[in-house]
Amino acid sequence: MIAFLSGLVIQVELGSCVIDVNGVGYLVAASTRTLAALPHPPEKARVLVETVVREDAILLYGFVESAEREWFRLLTSVQGVGAKVALGMLSTLSPGELVAALTTSDKATLTRAPGVGGRLAERILTELRDRAGKMPGGGGGMMVPAGATPGGGIEADALLALAGLGFRRAEAAPVVMRLLEEEGAAASLDTVLRESLKALAR
């Protein structure tokens, strides 16, 4: 099993990146938080990995910090929460927000994540409420990209992620700001990045 990868970040896309380790390119799925924290290609990075072996594929999921990987493992232990939904939750909610939502039974916060409806949120609360207190709460656990606001400001993180995808700040900033105004309090990094890419691709 692969525990981590250390190599050159060759490519960063929405939802994944490619890490070149001694000439072998590994496709690694990751949350938008992890992708935003990666250096610009082609720079070196060390990414923690969770390896998932299926009958038809070996899949790699990457994390910049152990806190996020621990949460990924915990979330995917819940029936109905696959890797895609877990990454969506980690893109939307920080470890600290997950701890707060679980300990206060805040179902509404959990349903902000893509793929998490009311029934699944209820199951997550039921199965993980008692275990949340022992999990990393994000107080400094997640890497904050250079230039991002403390606590992971969505605007700064989104602009860094878009810069990593090749978009100039001058063209990306107006789009991100408009989306943040439209989304208001419901804005999440995952949503802002996805909608920004749609708008910038036109």
PDB file of C-alpha atoms in Angstrom:
ATOM      1  CA  MET A   1       0.000   0.000   0.000  1.00  0.00           C
ATOM      2  CA  ILE A   2       1.214   3.532  -0.742  1.00  0.00           C
ATOM      3  CA  ALA A   3       1.479   5.780   2.335  1.00  0.00           C
ATOM      4  CA  PHE A   4       2.743   8.943   0.640  1.00  0.00           C
ATOM      5  CA  LEU A   5       4.182  10.277  -2.613  1.00  0.00           C
ATOM      6  CA  SER A   6       7.114  12.660  -2.865  1.00  0.00           C
ATOM      7  CA  GLY A   7       7.781  14.111  -6.292  1.00  0.00           C
ATOM      8  CA  LEU A   8       7.019  16.836  -8.784  1.00  0.00           C
ATOM      9  CA  VAL A   9       3.510  18.209  -9.093  1.00  0.00           C
ATOM     10  CA  ILE A  10       3.051  17.971 -12.862  1.00  0.00           C
ATOM     11  CA  GLN A  11      -0.610  18.855 -13.219  1.00  0.00           C
ATOM     12  CA  VAL A  12      -3.443  20.133 -11.033  1.00  0.00           C
ATOM     13  CA  GLU A  13      -7.058  19.833 -12.142  1.00  0.00           C
ATOM     14  CA  LEU A  14     -10.364  20.191 -10.347  1.00  0.00           C
ATOM     15  CA  GLY A  15     -10.567  17.063  -8.228  1.00  0.00           C
ATOM     16  CA  SER A  16      -7.135  15.569  -8.916  1.00  0.00           C
ATOM     17  CA  CYS A  17      -3.445  16.095  -9.527  1.00  0.00           C
ATOM     18  CA  VAL A  18      -0.556  14.191 -11.113  1.00  0.00           C
ATOM     19  CA  ILE A  19       2.604  13.567  -9.083  1.00  0.00           C
ATOM     20  CA  ASP A  20       5.753  12.509 -10.955  1.00  0.00           C
ATOM     21  CA  VAL A  21       7.823  10.160  -8.781  1.00  0.00           C
ATOM     22  CA  ASN A  22      11.040   9.166 -10.557  1.00  0.00           C
ATOM     23  CA  GLY A  23       9.412   9.275 -13.964  1.00  0.00           C
ATOM     24  CA  VAL A  24       6.137   7.568 -12.995  1.00  0.00           C
ATOM     25  CA  GLY A  25       3.056   9.795 -12.974  1.00  0.00           C
ATOM     26  CA  TYR A  26       0.540   8.998 -10.232  1.00  0.00           C
ATOM     27  CA  LEU A  27      -3.015  10.291 -10.620  1.00  0.00           C
ATOM     28  CA  VAL A  28      -4.191  11.351  -7.160  1.00  0.00           C
ATOM     29  CA  ALA A  29      -7.748  12.449  -6.333  1.00  0.00           C
ATOM     30  CA  ALA A  30      -7.939  15.165  -3.684  1.00  0.00           C
ATOM     31  CA  SER A  31     -10.173  17.749  -2.059  1.00  0.00           C
ATOM     32  CA  THR A  32     -10.118  21.343  -3.241  1.00  0.00           C
ATOM     33  CA  ARG A  33      -8.393  22.291   0.028  1.00  0.00           C
ATOM     34  CA  THR A  34      -5.486  19.955  -0.656  1.00  0.00           C
ATOM     35  CA  LEU A  35      -5.251  20.995  -4.305  1.00  0.00           C
ATOM     36  CA  ALA A  36      -5.193  24.668  -3.316  1.00  0.00           C
ATOM     37  CA  ALA A  37      -2.316  23.981  -0.917  1.00  0.00           C
ATOM     38  CA  LEU A  38      -0.109  22.288  -3.527  1.00  0.00           C
ATOM     39  CA  PRO A  39       2.767  24.251  -5.059  1.00  0.00           C
ATOM     40  CA  HIS A  40       2.578  25.396  -8.675  1.00  0.00           C
ATOM     41  CA  PRO A  41       3.700  22.799 -11.254  1.00  0.00           C
ATOM     42  CA  PRO A  42       6.404  21.695 -11.713  1.00  0.00           C
ATOM     43  CA  GLU A  43       7.461  22.021  -8.077  1.00  0.00           C
ATOM     44  CA  LYS A  44       8.126  19.277  -5.556  1.00  0.00           C
ATOM     45  CA  ALA A  45       5.556  18.247  -2.974  1.00  0.00           C
ATOM     46  CA  ARG A  46       4.927  15.479  -0.470  1.00  0.00           C
ATOM     47  CA  VAL A  47       1.371  14.172  -0.437  1.00  0.00           C
ATOM     48  CA  LEU A  48      -0.049  11.718   2.088  1.00  0.00           C
ATOM     49  CA  VAL A  49      -1.995   8.968   0.357  1.00  0.00           C
ATOM     50  CA  GLU A  50      -4.873   6.649   1.124  1.00  0.00           C
ATOM     51  CA  THR A  51      -4.824   3.669  -1.253  1.00  0.00           C
ATOM     52  CA  VAL A  52      -8.149   2.073  -2.165  1.00  0.00           C
ATOM     53  CA  VAL A  53      -8.000  -1.262  -3.985  1.00  0.00           C
ATOM     54  CA  ARG A  54     -11.036  -2.332  -5.987  1.00  0.00           C
ATOM     55  CA  GLU A  55     -11.589  -5.263  -8.329  1.00  0.00           C
ATOM     56  CA  ASP A  56     -11.172  -3.021 -11.364  1.00  0.00           C
ATOM     57  CA  ALA A  57      -8.743  -0.357 -10.153  1.00  0.00           C
ATOM     58  CA  ILE A  58      -6.228   0.878  -7.595  1.00  0.00           C
ATOM     59  CA  LEU A  59      -7.197   4.420  -6.597  1.00  0.00           C
ATOM     60  CA  LEU A  60      -5.079   6.995  -4.781  1.00  0.00           C
ATOM     61  CA  TYR A  61      -6.481   9.789  -2.635  1.00  0.00           C
ATOM     62  CA  GLY A  62      -4.114  12.550  -1.530  1.00  0.00           C
ATOM     63  CA  PHE A  63      -3.944  14.870   1.480  1.00  0.00           C
ATOM     64  CA  VAL A  64      -1.529  17.622   2.497  1.00  0.00           C
ATOM     65  CA  GLU A  65      -2.084  16.938   6.206  1.00  0.00           C
ATOM     66  CA  SER A  66      -2.762  13.854   8.299  1.00  0.00           C
ATOM     67  CA  ALA A  67      -5.879  15.462   9.842  1.00  0.00           C
ATOM     68  CA  GLU A  68      -7.664  15.427   6.508  1.00  0.00           C
ATOM     69  CA  ARG A  69      -6.627  11.833   5.818  1.00  0.00           C
ATOM     70  CA  GLU A  70      -7.939  10.746   9.226  1.00  0.00           C
ATOM     71  CA  TRP A  71     -11.274  12.393   8.492  1.00  0.00           C
ATOM     72  CA  PHE A  72     -11.401  10.742   5.065  1.00  0.00           C
ATOM     73  CA  ARG A  73     -10.943   7.339   6.690  1.00  0.00           C
ATOM     74  CA  LEU A  74     -13.614   8.053   9.289  1.00  0.00           C
ATOM     75  CA  LEU A  75     -16.148   9.441   6.835  1.00  0.00           C
ATOM     76  CA  THR A  76     -15.764   6.515   4.418  1.00  0.00           C
ATOM     77  CA  SER A  77     -16.454   4.109   7.289  1.00  0.00           C
ATOM     78  CA  VAL A  78     -20.083   5.269   7.165  1.00  0.00           C
ATOM     79  CA  GLN A  79     -22.326   3.253   4.856  1.00  0.00           C
ATOM     80  CA  GLY A  80     -23.245   5.388   1.854  1.00  0.00           C
ATOM     81  CA  VAL A  81     -20.217   7.674   2.119  1.00  0.00           C
ATOM     82  CA  GLY A  82     -17.856   6.752  -0.685  1.00  0.00           C
ATOM     83  CA  ALA A  83     -14.555   8.397  -1.513  1.00  0.00           C
ATOM     84  CA  LYS A  84     -16.196  10.986  -3.786  1.00  0.00           C
ATOM     85  CA  VAL A  85     -18.680  12.101  -1.132  1.00  0.00           C
ATOM     86  CA  ALA A  86     -15.953  12.159   1.542  1.00  0.00           C
ATOM     87  CA  LEU A  87     -13.749  14.394  -0.629  1.00  0.00           C
ATOM     88  CA  GLY A  88     -16.752  16.622  -1.292  1.00  0.00           C
ATOM     89  CA  MET A  89     -17.306  16.981   2.445  1.00  0.00           C
ATOM     90  CA  LEU A  90     -13.631  17.757   3.040  1.00  0.00           C
ATOM     91  CA  SER A  91     -13.748  20.320   0.233  1.00  0.00           C
ATOM     92  CA  THR A  92     -16.738  22.026   1.829  1.00  0.00           C
ATOM     93  CA  LEU A  93     -15.986  21.677   5.534  1.00  0.00           C
ATOM     94  CA  SER A  94     -12.721  21.979   7.446  1.00  0.00           C
ATOM     95  CA  PRO A  95     -11.890  19.414  10.164  1.00  0.00           C
ATOM     96  CA  GLY A  96     -12.914  22.014  12.747  1.00  0.00           C
ATOM     97  CA  GLU A  97     -16.280  22.547  11.058  1.00  0.00           C
ATOM     98  CA  LEU A  98     -16.835  18.783  10.914  1.00  0.00           C
ATOM     99  CA  VAL A  99     -16.136  18.444  14.640  1.00  0.00           C
ATOM    100  CA  ALA A 100     -18.529  21.307  15.385  1.00  0.00           C
ATOM    101  CA  ALA A 101     -21.278  19.959  13.129  1.00  0.00           C
ATOM    102  CA  LEU A 102     -21.079  16.455  14.573  1.00  0.00           C
ATOM    103  CA  THR A 103     -20.878  17.445  18.219  1.00  0.00           C
ATOM    104  CA  THR A 104     -23.826  19.846  17.887  1.00  0.00           C
ATOM    105  CA  SER A 105     -25.865  17.542  15.591  1.00  0.00           C
ATOM    106  CA  ASP A 106     -25.905  20.249  12.923  1.00  0.00           C
ATOM    107  CA  LYS A 107     -27.425  18.351  10.012  1.00  0.00           C
ATOM    108  CA  ALA A 108     -27.844  21.490   7.895  1.00  0.00           C
ATOM    109  CA  THR A 109     -24.102  22.100   7.832  1.00  0.00           C
ATOM    110  CA  LEU A 110     -23.404  18.546   6.664  1.00  0.00           C
ATOM    111  CA  THR A 111     -25.920  18.832   3.821  1.00  0.00           C
ATOM    112  CA  ARG A 112     -23.913  21.763   2.387  1.00  0.00           C
ATOM    113  CA  ALA A 113     -21.522  19.147   1.014  1.00  0.00           C
ATOM    114  CA  PRO A 114     -22.307  17.773  -2.471  1.00  0.00           C
ATOM    115  CA  GLY A 115     -23.917  14.352  -2.378  1.00  0.00           C
ATOM    116  CA  VAL A 116     -25.024  14.606   1.258  1.00  0.00           C
ATOM    117  CA  GLY A 117     -28.782  14.662   1.635  1.00  0.00           C
ATOM    118  CA  GLY A 118     -30.821  14.735   4.814  1.00  0.00           C
ATOM    119  CA  ARG A 119     -30.950  10.966   5.265  1.00  0.00           C
ATOM    120  CA  LEU A 120     -27.196  10.495   4.771  1.00  0.00           C
ATOM    121  CA  ALA A 121     -26.435  13.451   7.051  1.00  0.00           C
ATOM    122  CA  GLU A 122     -28.561  11.819   9.746  1.00  0.00           C
ATOM    123  CA  ARG A 123     -26.655   8.544   9.362  1.00  0.00           C
ATOM    124  CA  ILE A 124     -23.303  10.364   9.583  1.00  0.00           C
ATOM    125  CA  LEU A 125     -24.428  12.117  12.756  1.00  0.00           C
ATOM    126  CA  THR A 126     -25.668   8.882  14.304  1.00  0.00           C
ATOM    127  CA  GLU A 127     -22.505   6.897  13.562  1.00  0.00           C
ATOM    128  CA  LEU A 128     -19.842   9.544  14.101  1.00  0.00           C
ATOM    129  CA  ARG A 129     -21.209  11.883  16.796  1.00  0.00           C
ATOM    130  CA  ASP A 130     -19.477  10.031  19.639  1.00  0.00           C
ATOM    131  CA  ARG A 131     -16.194   9.735  17.760  1.00  0.00           C
ATOM    132  CA  ALA A 132     -15.878  13.342  16.601  1.00  0.00           C
ATOM    133  CA  GLY A 133     -14.341  14.579  19.840  1.00  0.00           C
ATOM    134  CA  LYS A 134     -11.308  12.340  19.349  1.00  0.00           C
ATOM    135  CA  MET A 135     -10.693  13.578  15.796  1.00  0.00           C
ATOM    136  CA  PRO A 136      -8.406  16.449  14.703  1.00  0.00           C
ATOM    137  CA  GLY A 137     -10.323  19.697  14.979  1.00  0.00           C
ATOM    138  CA  GLY A 138      -8.363  21.612  12.391  1.00  0.00           C
ATOM    139  CA  GLY A 139      -6.787  24.105  14.775  1.00  0.00           C
ATOM    140  CA  GLY A 140      -3.736  24.564  12.590  1.00  0.00           C
ATOM    141  CA  GLY A 141      -4.031  21.005  11.308  1.00  0.00           C
ATOM    142  CA  MET A 142      -4.686  21.929   7.694  1.00  0.00           C
ATOM    143  CA  MET A 143      -2.001  23.627   5.668  1.00  0.00           C
ATOM    144  CA  VAL A 144      -2.976  27.172   4.718  1.00  0.00           C
ATOM    145  CA  PRO A 145      -1.750  28.069   1.231  1.00  0.00           C
ATOM    146  CA  ALA A 146       0.669  30.989   1.057  1.00  0.00           C
ATOM    147  CA  GLY A 147      -1.351  34.186   0.792  1.00  0.00           C
ATOM    148  CA  ALA A 148      -4.571  32.624   2.033  1.00  0.00           C
ATOM    149  CA  THR A 149      -6.423  34.176   4.905  1.00  0.00           C
ATOM    150  CA  PRO A 150      -6.191  32.492   8.338  1.00  0.00           C
ATOM    151  CA  GLY A 151      -8.732  29.685   8.598  1.00  0.00           C
ATOM    152  CA  GLY A 152      -8.758  29.216   4.840  1.00  0.00           C
ATOM    153  CA  GLY A 153     -10.626  32.187   3.355  1.00  0.00           C
ATOM    154  CA  ILE A 154     -12.620  30.902   0.404  1.00  0.00           C
ATOM    155  CA  GLU A 155     -11.664  33.799  -1.894  1.00  0.00           C
ATOM    156  CA  ALA A 156      -7.917  33.409  -1.287  1.00  0.00           C
ATOM    157  CA  ASP A 157      -8.007  29.609  -1.519  1.00  0.00           C
ATOM    158  CA  ALA A 158     -10.070  29.704  -4.720  1.00  0.00           C
ATOM    159  CA  LEU A 159      -7.727  32.205  -6.380  1.00  0.00           C
ATOM    160  CA  LEU A 160      -4.688  30.107  -5.450  1.00  0.00           C
ATOM    161  CA  ALA A 161      -6.302  26.963  -6.817  1.00  0.00           C
ATOM    162  CA  LEU A 162      -7.289  28.726 -10.057  1.00  0.00           C
ATOM    163  CA  ALA A 163      -3.764  30.116 -10.408  1.00  0.00           C
ATOM    164  CA  GLY A 164      -2.496  26.545 -10.126  1.00  0.00           C
ATOM    165  CA  LEU A 165      -4.798  25.646 -13.003  1.00  0.00           C
ATOM    166  CA  GLY A 166      -3.268  28.409 -15.141  1.00  0.00           C
ATOM    167  CA  PHE A 167      -5.756  31.269 -14.730  1.00  0.00           C
ATOM    168  CA  ARG A 168      -4.419  34.779 -14.139  1.00  0.00           C
ATOM    169  CA  ARG A 169      -5.571  36.515 -10.961  1.00  0.00           C
ATOM    170  CA  ALA A 170      -6.826  39.489 -12.979  1.00  0.00           C
ATOM    171  CA  GLU A 171      -9.342  37.323 -14.850  1.00  0.00           C
ATOM    172  CA  ALA A 172     -10.212  34.974 -11.983  1.00  0.00           C
ATOM    173  CA  ALA A 173     -10.721  37.497  -9.155  1.00  0.00           C
ATOM    174  CA  PRO A 174     -13.871  39.211 -10.561  1.00  0.00           C
ATOM    175  CA  VAL A 175     -15.506  35.836 -11.194  1.00  0.00           C
ATOM    176  CA  VAL A 176     -14.717  34.524  -7.713  1.00  0.00           C
ATOM    177  CA  MET A 177     -15.944  37.704  -6.023  1.00  0.00           C
ATOM    178  CA  ARG A 178     -19.193  37.661  -8.004  1.00  0.00           C
ATOM    179  CA  LEU A 179     -19.845  34.030  -7.033  1.00  0.00           C
ATOM    180  CA  LEU A 180     -19.119  34.734  -3.367  1.00  0.00           C
ATOM    181  CA  GLU A 181     -21.651  37.570  -3.426  1.00  0.00           C
ATOM    182  CA  GLU A 182     -24.260  35.377  -5.108  1.00  0.00           C
ATOM    183  CA  GLU A 183     -23.730  32.388  -2.807  1.00  0.00           C
ATOM    184  CA  GLY A 184     -23.494  34.415   0.397  1.00  0.00           C
ATOM    185  CA  ALA A 185     -23.223  32.384   3.596  1.00  0.00           C
ATOM    186  CA  ALA A 186     -23.841  29.156   1.657  1.00  0.00           C
ATOM    187  CA  ALA A 187     -20.628  29.580  -0.352  1.00  0.00           C
ATOM    188  CA  SER A 188     -18.142  26.714  -0.209  1.00  0.00           C
ATOM    189  CA  LEU A 189     -14.691  26.386  -1.765  1.00  0.00           C
ATOM    190  CA  ASP A 190     -15.816  23.426  -3.856  1.00  0.00           C
ATOM    191  CA  THR A 191     -18.835  25.278  -5.283  1.00  0.00           C
ATOM    192  CA  VAL A 192     -16.923  28.489  -5.982  1.00  0.00           C
ATOM    193  CA  LEU A 193     -14.136  26.605  -7.788  1.00  0.00           C
ATOM    194  CA  ARG A 194     -16.542  24.531  -9.865  1.00  0.00           C
ATOM    195  CA  GLU A 195     -18.651  27.520 -10.921  1.00  0.00           C
ATOM    196  CA  SER A 196     -15.546  29.664 -11.536  1.00  0.00           C
ATOM    197  CA  LEU A 197     -14.142  27.064 -13.914  1.00  0.00           C
ATOM    198  CA  LYS A 198     -17.443  26.967 -15.802  1.00  0.00           C
ATOM    199  CA  ALA A 199     -17.472  30.761 -16.145  1.00  0.00           C
ATOM    200  CA  LEU A 200     -13.790  31.070 -17.094  1.00  0.00           C
ATOM    201  CA  ALA A 201     -14.071  28.323 -19.707  1.00  0.00           C
ATOM    202  CA  ARG A 202     -16.713  30.227 -21.685  1.00  0.00           C
TER     203      ARG A 202
END
